Amino acid sequence: MDGRRRGGGRATAGAVGWLLLLLLLASLCAHSRGLNADGVLLMAFKNAVTADPLGALASWTYNDAAPCAWNGFPQPNTGPAAVNVTSASVDGNGNGNSTPTPALNAAAAAAAGELGASLAAATMSRVISLMLPNMQLSGTLPLDLGRVEHLRHLDLFGNSLSGGLPATLLNTTELRVLSLTGNAISSELPNTGAAAYARGLQELNLSGNALVDRLPAALCRLPYRVVLGLASNRFAGELPIGGLGMLELVDLSGNGFNSSLPSDLGGARLRLLNVSSNKLAGAVPTELAALVLANATVDLSRNNFTGVIPQDAPFAAQPAAAYEGNPNLCRLPLKQACSIPSSLSNPLNATDSPPAFAAIPKNPARAPPGAPRQPRPSISRTRGS
């Protein structure tokens, strides 16, 4: 019986060995067919590029098995360093156990090692980052670029890409960072609800393009958003009410927003709110002071705001440059005083005395005369890139 058990063990090990060899051959055959799925999708981007003067995509070719060695992909991409392959022995009663057995013959052991390496390589070939900033690329963004399954970080900052923004890029399952700042992309953003956007997207920087129409409310209300950079586009209409609760950096400057400033446009984490150079009007809501960090940077300059600047933090801590370009905005820290309404300044039996004005604070927080204006912070590109 012991002989039968030993013989059965050798037979089982041999069967496992042959099975592993067949799996390895299947894997190698699949590999020999050419570029993997991620690589094929990325080649659609290369084919959509019409000018590549620096040869940034010269290493991209269908002849490779995977895109891991191409320019633009940080190394290593992802995945475990190894895949463990063990076998289970079976006793005479048919009961299995998980104790590794040395009964695998040399061929089976070699097959297991090669198969583990092949599986590890397949895992390593998953593309999670594509970073090609300032490469002078011209062309468009194809739909297939947003179909790279595990793409988490896409940085194409400072190129000359044009055309529309594919919806697939905004609802990619694992996307965390999308930076397309400084291109010529022109389209609307989807306005079909939160389902249109990647819920895990933390940093979205589309500043310096030609995006148009309204800012979708769903884009501001996603739960994990940290950075929202949409400066220097062609957005218009109203700012969405509510949202931005998780955001830390918001730059909407240089657009055509023409509503009032929502009183809930902010959250406890907000440390930069830049809405300068728009057409925003009305009073600066005092309620906003309670929703923004006391030491946050706020820039409301070059709009049509009216009335008194709230004297609570963070508004009171901003320099005059944060409010300039609003002719009807007054008090701290601006020079212009707030005039008393005409119904009060011209009462019955009024004399010929000059109209009354509210007093200017004795110690306004303003820069010394002749001091150069300090530039206001903005989001120019993805952090750390």
mmCIF file of C-alpha atoms in Angstrom:
data_model
loop_
_atom_site.group_PDB
_atom_site.id
_atom_site.type_symbol
_atom_site.label_atom_id
_atom_site.label_comp_id
_atom_site.label_asym_id
_atom_site.label_seq_id
_atom_site.Cartn_x
_atom_site.Cartn_y
_atom_site.Cartn_z
ATOM 1 C CA MET A 1 0.000 0.000 0.000
ATOM 2 C CA ASP A 2 2.866 2.338 0.775
ATOM 3 C CA GLY A 3 4.165 1.649 -2.698
ATOM 4 C CA ARG A 4 0.790 2.465 -4.193
ATOM 5 C CA ARG A 5 0.714 5.711 -2.208
ATOM 6 C CA ARG A 6 4.196 6.636 -3.341
ATOM 7 C CA GLY A 7 3.349 5.720 -6.908
ATOM 8 C CA GLY A 8 0.122 7.679 -6.696
ATOM 9 C CA GLY A 9 2.025 10.677 -5.346
ATOM 10 C CA ARG A 10 4.460 10.548 -8.257
ATOM 11 C CA ALA A 11 1.578 10.272 -10.707
ATOM 12 C CA THR A 12 -0.212 13.198 -9.119
ATOM 13 C CA ALA A 13 2.952 15.290 -9.175
ATOM 14 C CA GLY A 14 3.518 14.399 -12.798
ATOM 15 C CA ALA A 15 -0.030 15.383 -13.718
ATOM 16 C CA VAL A 16 0.385 18.700 -11.917
ATOM 17 C CA GLY A 17 3.646 19.240 -13.751
ATOM 18 C CA TRP A 18 2.100 18.654 -17.140
ATOM 19 C CA LEU A 19 -0.821 20.893 -16.268
ATOM 20 C CA LEU A 20 1.560 23.691 -15.330
ATOM 21 C CA LEU A 21 3.479 23.195 -18.551
ATOM 22 C CA LEU A 22 0.273 23.479 -20.567
ATOM 23 C CA LEU A 23 -0.660 26.669 -18.730
ATOM 24 C CA LEU A 24 2.787 28.083 -19.358
ATOM 25 C CA LEU A 25 2.592 27.264 -23.058
ATOM 26 C CA ALA A 26 -0.836 28.880 -23.265
ATOM 27 C CA SER A 27 0.522 31.979 -21.564
ATOM 28 C CA LEU A 28 3.537 32.132 -23.876
ATOM 29 C CA CYS A 29 1.326 31.678 -26.928
ATOM 30 C CA ALA A 30 -0.890 34.511 -25.813
ATOM 31 C CA HIS A 31 2.216 36.594 -25.200
ATOM 32 C CA SER A 32 3.571 35.812 -28.655
ATOM 33 C CA ARG A 33 0.472 37.213 -30.288
ATOM 34 C CA GLY A 34 1.819 40.718 -29.600
ATOM 35 C CA LEU A 35 0.955 43.720 -27.515
ATOM 36 C CA ASN A 36 -1.304 43.279 -24.504
ATOM 37 C CA ALA A 37 -4.668 45.004 -24.048
ATOM 38 C CA ASP A 38 -3.314 48.082 -22.244
ATOM 39 C CA GLY A 39 -0.706 48.559 -24.943
ATOM 40 C CA VAL A 40 -3.267 48.351 -27.745
ATOM 41 C CA LEU A 41 -5.439 50.985 -26.055
ATOM 42 C CA LEU A 42 -2.434 53.258 -25.582
ATOM 43 C CA MET A 43 -1.418 52.883 -29.217
ATOM 44 C CA ALA A 44 -4.758 54.485 -30.066
ATOM 45 C CA PHE A 45 -3.424 57.578 -28.306
ATOM 46 C CA LYS A 46 -0.171 57.468 -30.305
ATOM 47 C CA ASN A 47 -2.176 57.136 -33.517
ATOM 48 C CA ALA A 48 -4.234 60.194 -32.536
ATOM 49 C CA VAL A 49 -1.094 62.308 -32.032
ATOM 50 C CA THR A 50 -0.410 64.364 -35.129
ATOM 51 C CA ALA A 51 2.896 65.925 -34.063
ATOM 52 C CA ASP A 52 5.594 64.579 -31.752
ATOM 53 C CA PRO A 53 8.638 66.811 -32.370
ATOM 54 C CA LEU A 54 10.571 65.511 -29.358
ATOM 55 C CA GLY A 55 9.987 61.842 -30.203
ATOM 56 C CA ALA A 56 8.244 61.219 -26.890
ATOM 57 C CA LEU A 57 6.290 58.279 -28.350
ATOM 58 C CA ALA A 58 9.057 56.853 -30.530
ATOM 59 C CA SER A 59 9.504 53.846 -28.245
ATOM 60 C CA TRP A 60 5.814 52.897 -28.468
ATOM 61 C CA THR A 61 5.413 49.947 -30.831
ATOM 62 C CA TYR A 62 3.129 46.972 -31.465
ATOM 63 C CA ASN A 63 6.201 44.713 -31.421
ATOM 64 C CA ASP A 64 6.439 44.787 -27.615
ATOM 65 C CA ALA A 65 4.522 42.407 -25.382
ATOM 66 C CA ALA A 66 3.609 45.160 -22.913
ATOM 67 C CA PRO A 67 4.111 48.931 -22.623
ATOM 68 C CA CYS A 68 6.109 48.851 -19.376
ATOM 69 C CA ALA A 69 9.364 49.959 -21.023
ATOM 70 C CA TRP A 70 7.809 52.753 -23.086
ATOM 71 C CA ASN A 71 8.583 56.373 -22.413
ATOM 72 C CA GLY A 72 6.043 57.977 -20.088
ATOM 73 C CA PHE A 73 5.536 55.080 -17.703
ATOM 74 C CA PRO A 74 7.216 55.215 -14.270
ATOM 75 C CA GLN A 75 8.961 52.002 -13.281
ATOM 76 C CA PRO A 76 7.980 49.738 -11.721
ATOM 77 C CA ASN A 77 4.298 50.116 -12.499
ATOM 78 C CA THR A 78 2.525 47.854 -10.025
ATOM 79 C CA GLY A 79 2.061 44.307 -8.877
ATOM 80 C CA PRO A 80 3.732 41.787 -6.574
ATOM 81 C CA ALA A 81 7.374 40.860 -6.905
ATOM 82 C CA ALA A 82 6.596 37.161 -7.238
ATOM 83 C CA VAL A 83 3.779 34.655 -7.493
ATOM 84 C CA ASN A 84 3.942 31.614 -5.206
ATOM 85 C CA VAL A 85 2.924 28.303 -6.752
ATOM 86 C CA THR A 86 2.594 25.231 -4.516
ATOM 87 C CA SER A 87 0.962 21.832 -4.852
ATOM 88 C CA ALA A 88 -1.266 19.916 -2.465
ATOM 89 C CA SER A 89 -0.564 16.281 -1.574
ATOM 90 C CA VAL A 90 -3.387 13.763 -1.390
ATOM 91 C CA ASP A 91 -3.413 10.889 1.089
ATOM 92 C CA GLY A 92 -4.726 7.392 0.461
ATOM 93 C CA ASN A 93 -8.182 8.351 1.654
ATOM 94 C CA GLY A 94 -8.481 11.181 -0.842
ATOM 95 C CA ASN A 95 -8.043 13.866 1.777
ATOM 96 C CA GLY A 96 -6.042 16.861 0.748
ATOM 97 C CA ASN A 97 -3.646 18.946 2.801
ATOM 98 C CA SER A 98 -1.872 22.196 2.159
ATOM 99 C CA THR A 99 1.635 21.046 3.031
ATOM 100 C CA PRO A 100 3.999 21.666 0.088
ATOM 101 C CA THR A 101 5.475 18.427 -1.187
ATOM 102 C CA PRO A 102 8.883 17.848 -2.846
ATOM 103 C CA ALA A 103 7.285 15.261 -5.135
ATOM 104 C CA LEU A 104 7.184 17.620 -8.119
ATOM 105 C CA ASN A 105 9.714 16.496 -10.630
ATOM 106 C CA ALA A 106 12.309 18.826 -12.104
ATOM 107 C CA ALA A 107 10.238 19.598 -15.180
ATOM 108 C CA ALA A 108 7.197 20.485 -13.109
ATOM 109 C CA ALA A 109 9.255 22.661 -10.778
ATOM 110 C CA ALA A 110 10.773 24.494 -13.728
ATOM 111 C CA ALA A 111 7.345 24.921 -15.278
ATOM 112 C CA ALA A 112 5.977 26.303 -12.012
ATOM 113 C CA GLY A 113 8.835 28.784 -11.760
ATOM 114 C CA GLU A 114 8.422 29.951 -15.339
ATOM 115 C CA LEU A 115 4.658 30.214 -14.986
ATOM 116 C CA GLY A 116 5.035 32.242 -11.777
ATOM 117 C CA ALA A 117 7.429 34.606 -13.532
ATOM 118 C CA SER A 118 5.054 34.899 -16.473
ATOM 119 C CA LEU A 119 2.116 35.707 -14.188
ATOM 120 C CA ALA A 120 4.203 38.243 -12.284
ATOM 121 C CA ALA A 121 5.236 39.874 -15.547
ATOM 122 C CA ALA A 122 1.623 40.026 -16.656
ATOM 123 C CA THR A 123 0.707 41.759 -13.398
ATOM 124 C CA MET A 124 3.642 44.136 -13.694
ATOM 125 C CA SER A 125 2.521 45.114 -17.197
ATOM 126 C CA ARG A 126 -0.634 46.810 -15.953
ATOM 127 C CA VAL A 127 -0.484 50.509 -16.725
ATOM 128 C CA ILE A 128 -1.365 52.717 -13.762
ATOM 129 C CA SER A 129 0.464 55.948 -14.709
ATOM 130 C CA LEU A 130 1.058 57.847 -17.932
ATOM 131 C CA MET A 131 3.120 61.005 -17.518
ATOM 132 C CA LEU A 132 4.146 63.034 -20.590
ATOM 133 C CA PRO A 133 4.173 66.705 -19.490
ATOM 134 C CA ASN A 134 5.599 69.436 -21.752
ATOM 135 C CA MET A 135 6.332 67.107 -24.677
ATOM 136 C CA GLN A 136 4.897 69.407 -27.388
ATOM 137 C CA LEU A 137 2.405 66.752 -28.442
ATOM 138 C CA SER A 138 -0.369 67.789 -30.835
ATOM 139 C CA GLY A 139 -3.461 65.801 -31.629
ATOM 140 C CA THR A 140 -6.561 64.609 -29.808
ATOM 141 C CA LEU A 141 -7.506 62.370 -26.910
ATOM 142 C CA PRO A 142 -9.114 59.112 -28.114
ATOM 143 C CA LEU A 143 -11.873 57.321 -26.242
ATOM 144 C CA ASP A 144 -9.599 54.298 -25.770
ATOM 145 C CA LEU A 145 -7.260 56.247 -23.486
ATOM 146 C CA GLY A 146 -9.975 56.238 -20.840
ATOM 147 C CA ARG A 147 -10.452 52.494 -21.205
ATOM 148 C CA VAL A 148 -7.069 51.535 -19.744
ATOM 149 C CA GLU A 149 -8.466 49.466 -16.903
ATOM 150 C CA HIS A 150 -6.104 50.332 -14.030
ATOM 151 C CA LEU A 151 -5.099 53.867 -15.025
ATOM 152 C CA ARG A 152 -4.766 55.981 -11.875
ATOM 153 C CA HIS A 153 -2.568 58.935 -12.833
ATOM 154 C CA LEU A 154 -2.669 60.724 -16.199
ATOM 155 C CA ASP A 155 -0.492 63.822 -16.638
ATOM 156 C CA LEU A 156 -0.397 65.458 -20.083
ATOM 157 C CA PHE A 157 0.287 68.960 -18.776
ATOM 158 C CA GLY A 158 1.613 71.610 -21.147
ATOM 159 C CA ASN A 159 1.102 70.012 -24.548
ATOM 160 C CA SER A 160 -0.969 71.173 -27.535
ATOM 161 C CA LEU A 161 -3.736 68.608 -27.443
ATOM 162 C CA SER A 162 -7.073 69.770 -28.828
ATOM 163 C CA GLY A 163 -10.536 68.448 -29.574
ATOM 164 C CA GLY A 164 -13.009 67.178 -27.007
ATOM 165 C CA LEU A 165 -12.503 65.656 -23.588
ATOM 166 C CA PRO A 166 -13.555 61.983 -23.787
ATOM 167 C CA ALA A 167 -16.199 61.034 -21.244
ATOM 168 C CA THR A 168 -14.324 57.779 -20.706
ATOM 169 C CA LEU A 169 -11.492 59.706 -19.051
ATOM 170 C CA LEU A 170 -13.833 61.186 -16.463
ATOM 171 C CA ASN A 171 -15.440 57.904 -15.444
ATOM 172 C CA THR A 172 -12.416 55.613 -15.514
ATOM 173 C CA THR A 173 -12.840 53.164 -12.665
ATOM 174 C CA GLU A 174 -9.518 53.691 -10.849
ATOM 175 C CA LEU A 175 -8.519 57.197 -11.952
ATOM 176 C CA ARG A 176 -7.209 59.353 -9.085
ATOM 177 C CA VAL A 177 -5.306 62.209 -10.807
ATOM 178 C CA LEU A 178 -6.133 63.816 -14.162
ATOM 179 C CA SER A 179 -3.982 66.762 -15.278
ATOM 180 C CA LEU A 180 -4.532 68.216 -18.743
ATOM 181 C CA THR A 181 -3.535 71.782 -17.868
ATOM 182 C CA GLY A 182 -2.210 74.023 -20.624
ATOM 183 C CA ASN A 183 -3.632 72.341 -23.706
ATOM 184 C CA ALA A 184 -6.363 73.436 -26.138
ATOM 185 C CA ILE A 185 -9.146 71.022 -25.224
ATOM 186 C CA SER A 186 -12.587 72.382 -26.065
ATOM 187 C CA SER A 187 -15.807 70.703 -25.046
ATOM 188 C CA GLU A 188 -18.453 70.652 -22.365
ATOM 189 C CA LEU A 189 -18.168 68.622 -19.180
ATOM 190 C CA PRO A 190 -20.777 65.889 -18.756
ATOM 191 C CA ASN A 191 -23.811 67.089 -16.822
ATOM 192 C CA THR A 192 -25.563 63.765 -16.332
ATOM 193 C CA GLY A 193 -25.079 63.268 -12.601
ATOM 194 C CA ALA A 194 -22.364 61.883 -10.387
ATOM 195 C CA ALA A 195 -22.334 58.592 -12.296
ATOM 196 C CA ALA A 196 -20.572 60.388 -15.149
ATOM 197 C CA TYR A 197 -17.461 60.962 -13.027
ATOM 198 C CA ALA A 198 -14.872 58.692 -11.460
ATOM 199 C CA ARG A 199 -15.896 58.670 -7.822
ATOM 200 C CA GLY A 200 -12.316 58.113 -6.682
ATOM 201 C CA LEU A 201 -10.965 61.101 -8.622
ATOM 202 C CA GLN A 202 -8.993 63.229 -6.153
ATOM 203 C CA GLU A 203 -7.238 65.791 -8.354
ATOM 204 C CA LEU A 204 -8.783 67.235 -11.510
ATOM 205 C CA ASN A 205 -6.790 69.983 -13.206
ATOM 206 C CA LEU A 206 -8.113 71.198 -16.546
ATOM 207 C CA SER A 207 -6.908 74.796 -16.283
ATOM 208 C CA GLY A 208 -5.703 76.638 -19.356
ATOM 209 C CA ASN A 209 -7.929 75.003 -21.951
ATOM 210 C CA ALA A 210 -11.047 76.093 -23.856
ATOM 211 C CA LEU A 211 -13.755 74.195 -21.975
ATOM 212 C CA VAL A 212 -17.195 75.755 -22.282
ATOM 213 C CA ASP A 213 -20.702 75.921 -20.842
ATOM 214 C CA ARG A 214 -21.659 75.428 -17.203
ATOM 215 C CA LEU A 215 -19.840 73.796 -14.307
ATOM 216 C CA PRO A 216 -21.765 70.602 -13.470
ATOM 217 C CA ALA A 217 -22.831 70.391 -9.838
ATOM 218 C CA ALA A 218 -22.056 66.665 -9.794
ATOM 219 C CA LEU A 219 -18.402 67.441 -10.438
ATOM 220 C CA CYS A 220 -18.173 69.455 -7.216
ATOM 221 C CA ARG A 221 -19.997 66.960 -5.033
ATOM 222 C CA LEU A 222 -17.900 63.864 -5.510
ATOM 223 C CA PRO A 223 -16.778 62.536 -2.132
ATOM 224 C CA TYR A 224 -13.003 62.320 -2.518
ATOM 225 C CA ARG A 225 -12.174 65.430 -4.549
ATOM 226 C CA VAL A 226 -9.187 67.382 -3.150
ATOM 227 C CA VAL A 227 -8.049 69.602 -6.041
ATOM 228 C CA LEU A 228 -10.314 71.253 -8.636
ATOM 229 C CA GLY A 229 -8.468 73.437 -11.139
ATOM 230 C CA LEU A 230 -10.603 74.899 -13.933
ATOM 231 C CA ALA A 231 -8.950 78.307 -14.327
ATOM 232 C CA SER A 232 -8.639 80.090 -17.681
ATOM 233 C CA ASN A 233 -11.365 78.303 -19.572
ATOM 234 C CA ARG A 234 -14.669 79.546 -21.017
ATOM 235 C CA PHE A 235 -17.113 78.378 -18.391
ATOM 236 C CA ALA A 236 -20.157 80.578 -17.819
ATOM 237 C CA GLY A 237 -23.460 80.634 -15.990
ATOM 238 C CA GLU A 238 -24.041 79.984 -12.319
ATOM 239 C CA LEU A 239 -21.742 78.455 -9.796
ATOM 240 C CA PRO A 240 -23.345 75.289 -8.390
ATOM 241 C CA ILE A 241 -24.961 75.509 -4.975
ATOM 242 C CA GLY A 242 -23.526 73.110 -2.438
ATOM 243 C CA GLY A 243 -20.576 70.810 -2.679
ATOM 244 C CA LEU A 244 -16.815 71.361 -2.407
ATOM 245 C CA GLY A 245 -17.029 69.928 1.112
ATOM 246 C CA MET A 246 -13.899 67.777 0.752
ATOM 247 C CA LEU A 247 -11.970 70.108 -1.516
ATOM 248 C CA GLU A 248 -8.774 71.827 -0.391
ATOM 249 C CA LEU A 249 -7.755 73.764 -3.531
ATOM 250 C CA VAL A 250 -10.328 75.364 -5.859
ATOM 251 C CA ASP A 251 -9.299 77.624 -8.750
ATOM 252 C CA LEU A 252 -12.144 78.835 -10.977
ATOM 253 C CA SER A 253 -10.458 82.092 -12.018
ATOM 254 C CA GLY A 254 -10.433 83.498 -15.528
ATOM 255 C CA ASN A 255 -13.846 82.245 -16.668
ATOM 256 C CA GLY A 256 -17.224 83.858 -17.275
ATOM 257 C CA PHE A 257 -19.252 82.796 -14.255
ATOM 258 C CA ASN A 258 -21.943 85.428 -13.763
ATOM 259 C CA SER A 259 -23.977 84.383 -10.737
ATOM 260 C CA SER A 260 -23.667 85.342 -7.106
ATOM 261 C CA LEU A 261 -21.187 83.579 -4.859
ATOM 262 C CA PRO A 262 -23.038 80.692 -3.159
ATOM 263 C CA SER A 263 -22.957 80.857 0.621
ATOM 264 C CA ASP A 264 -22.091 77.146 0.813
ATOM 265 C CA LEU A 265 -19.324 77.154 -1.794
ATOM 266 C CA GLY A 266 -16.707 75.804 0.531
ATOM 267 C CA GLY A 267 -15.878 73.372 3.273
ATOM 268 C CA ALA A 268 -13.843 72.914 6.411
ATOM 269 C CA ARG A 269 -10.787 71.800 4.409
ATOM 270 C CA LEU A 270 -10.744 74.600 1.852
ATOM 271 C CA ARG A 271 -7.431 76.478 1.920
ATOM 272 C CA LEU A 272 -7.521 78.103 -1.528
ATOM 273 C CA LEU A 273 -10.587 79.636 -3.184
ATOM 274 C CA ASN A 274 -9.790 81.640 -6.302
ATOM 275 C CA VAL A 275 -12.756 82.997 -8.284
ATOM 276 C CA SER A 276 -10.996 86.086 -9.620
ATOM 277 C CA SER A 277 -11.543 87.469 -13.141
ATOM 278 C CA ASN A 278 -15.132 86.335 -13.569
ATOM 279 C CA LYS A 279 -18.452 88.228 -13.698
ATOM 280 C CA LEU A 280 -19.679 87.269 -10.252
ATOM 281 C CA ALA A 281 -21.954 89.835 -8.612
ATOM 282 C CA GLY A 282 -23.856 90.569 -5.439
ATOM 283 C CA ALA A 283 -22.713 90.591 -1.856
ATOM 284 C CA VAL A 284 -19.925 88.451 -0.460
ATOM 285 C CA PRO A 285 -21.839 86.028 1.778
ATOM 286 C CA THR A 286 -20.837 86.260 5.426
ATOM 287 C CA GLU A 287 -21.951 82.633 5.894
ATOM 288 C CA LEU A 288 -19.017 81.540 3.749
ATOM 289 C CA ALA A 289 -16.605 82.608 6.482
ATOM 290 C CA ALA A 290 -17.825 79.792 8.710
ATOM 291 C CA LEU A 291 -17.242 77.171 5.993
ATOM 292 C CA VAL A 292 -13.659 77.994 5.013
ATOM 293 C CA LEU A 293 -10.440 77.611 6.977
ATOM 294 C CA ALA A 294 -9.594 80.787 8.883
ATOM 295 C CA ASN A 295 -6.119 80.884 7.295
ATOM 296 C CA ALA A 296 -7.323 80.103 3.761
ATOM 297 C CA THR A 297 -6.331 82.174 0.742
ATOM 298 C CA VAL A 298 -9.348 83.796 -0.914
ATOM 299 C CA ASP A 299 -9.210 85.824 -4.151
ATOM 300 C CA LEU A 300 -12.380 87.635 -5.260
ATOM 301 C CA SER A 301 -10.672 90.271 -7.401
ATOM 302 C CA ARG A 302 -11.894 91.563 -10.792
ATOM 303 C CA ASN A 303 -15.586 90.721 -10.450
ATOM 304 C CA ASN A 304 -18.728 92.777 -9.788
ATOM 305 C CA PHE A 305 -19.153 92.184 -6.061
ATOM 306 C CA THR A 306 -20.934 94.871 -4.082
ATOM 307 C CA GLY A 307 -21.347 95.882 -0.466
ATOM 308 C CA VAL A 308 -19.183 95.438 2.589
ATOM 309 C CA ILE A 309 -16.413 92.869 2.777
ATOM 310 C CA PRO A 310 -17.159 90.482 5.676
ATOM 311 C CA GLN A 311 -14.857 91.254 8.573
ATOM 312 C CA ASP A 312 -14.567 87.660 9.731
ATOM 313 C CA ALA A 313 -11.690 85.318 8.949
ATOM 314 C CA PRO A 314 -10.595 84.450 6.350
ATOM 315 C CA PHE A 315 -11.872 87.590 4.546
ATOM 316 C CA ALA A 316 -10.317 90.035 6.991
ATOM 317 C CA ALA A 317 -6.905 88.400 6.577
ATOM 318 C CA GLN A 318 -6.673 88.930 2.805
ATOM 319 C CA PRO A 319 -4.653 91.768 1.242
ATOM 320 C CA ALA A 320 -6.293 94.489 -0.823
ATOM 321 C CA ALA A 321 -5.271 92.688 -4.006
ATOM 322 C CA ALA A 322 -7.807 89.972 -3.193
ATOM 323 C CA TYR A 323 -10.665 92.479 -3.669
ATOM 324 C CA GLU A 324 -9.450 94.971 -6.258
ATOM 325 C CA GLY A 325 -11.387 95.353 -9.490
ATOM 326 C CA ASN A 326 -14.762 95.399 -7.711
ATOM 327 C CA PRO A 327 -15.741 99.112 -7.878
ATOM 328 C CA ASN A 328 -18.731 98.690 -5.567
ATOM 329 C CA LEU A 329 -17.000 96.627 -2.922
ATOM 330 C CA CYS A 330 -15.933 98.558 0.160
ATOM 331 C CA ARG A 331 -14.262 98.623 3.534
ATOM 332 C CA LEU A 332 -11.584 96.414 4.933
ATOM 333 C CA PRO A 333 -9.006 96.314 3.465
ATOM 334 C CA LEU A 334 -9.923 98.571 0.518
ATOM 335 C CA LYS A 335 -9.529 102.336 0.427
ATOM 336 C CA GLN A 336 -13.062 103.120 -0.706
ATOM 337 C CA ALA A 337 -15.603 103.770 2.028
ATOM 338 C CA CYS A 338 -19.181 102.541 1.972
ATOM 339 C CA SER A 339 -21.694 105.276 1.247
ATOM 340 C CA ILE A 340 -24.842 105.620 3.300
ATOM 341 C CA PRO A 341 -27.996 104.810 1.246
ATOM 342 C CA SER A 342 -29.521 107.876 -0.381
ATOM 343 C CA SER A 343 -32.691 107.594 1.719
ATOM 344 C CA LEU A 344 -30.579 108.219 4.801
ATOM 345 C CA SER A 345 -28.129 110.695 3.387
ATOM 346 C CA ASN A 346 -30.927 113.029 2.155
ATOM 347 C CA PRO A 347 -33.573 113.073 4.911
ATOM 348 C CA LEU A 348 -36.251 115.721 5.302
ATOM 349 C CA ASN A 349 -34.918 119.149 6.361
ATOM 350 C CA ALA A 350 -31.482 118.154 5.143
ATOM 351 C CA THR A 351 -28.907 120.881 5.100
ATOM 352 C CA ASP A 352 -26.375 121.622 2.411
ATOM 353 C CA SER A 353 -23.685 119.730 4.313
ATOM 354 C CA PRO A 354 -21.687 117.075 2.406
ATOM 355 C CA PRO A 355 -23.199 113.584 2.259
ATOM 356 C CA ALA A 356 -22.277 111.274 5.086
ATOM 357 C CA PHE A 357 -19.870 108.377 4.591
ATOM 358 C CA ALA A 358 -19.008 105.504 6.834
ATOM 359 C CA ALA A 359 -15.701 105.897 8.561
ATOM 360 C CA ILE A 360 -12.670 104.129 7.144
ATOM 361 C CA PRO A 361 -11.037 101.821 9.725
ATOM 362 C CA LYS A 362 -8.091 103.485 11.423
ATOM 363 C CA ASN A 363 -5.731 100.618 10.848
ATOM 364 C CA PRO A 364 -6.744 98.884 7.629
ATOM 365 C CA ALA A 365 -4.742 95.798 6.692
ATOM 366 C CA ARG A 366 -3.190 97.059 3.492
ATOM 367 C CA ALA A 367 0.200 96.939 1.853
ATOM 368 C CA PRO A 368 2.545 99.957 2.384
ATOM 369 C CA PRO A 369 2.380 102.679 -0.288
ATOM 370 C CA GLY A 370 4.413 101.773 -3.336
ATOM 371 C CA ALA A 371 4.749 98.122 -2.327
ATOM 372 C CA PRO A 372 4.562 95.713 -5.313
ATOM 373 C CA ARG A 373 1.437 93.659 -5.659
ATOM 374 C CA GLN A 374 1.957 90.036 -4.641
ATOM 375 C CA PRO A 375 0.630 87.406 -7.062
ATOM 376 C CA ARG A 376 -2.293 85.385 -5.785
ATOM 377 C CA PRO A 377 -1.898 81.621 -5.544
ATOM 378 C CA SER A 378 -3.485 79.471 -8.208
ATOM 379 C CA ILE A 379 -3.420 75.871 -9.306
ATOM 380 C CA SER A 380 -1.165 75.632 -12.341
ATOM 381 C CA ARG A 381 -0.749 71.872 -12.475
ATOM 382 C CA THR A 382 -1.045 68.683 -10.476
ATOM 383 C CA ARG A 383 0.774 68.707 -7.177
ATOM 384 C CA GLY A 384 4.093 66.932 -7.123
ATOM 385 C CA SER A 385 4.412 66.824 -10.922
#
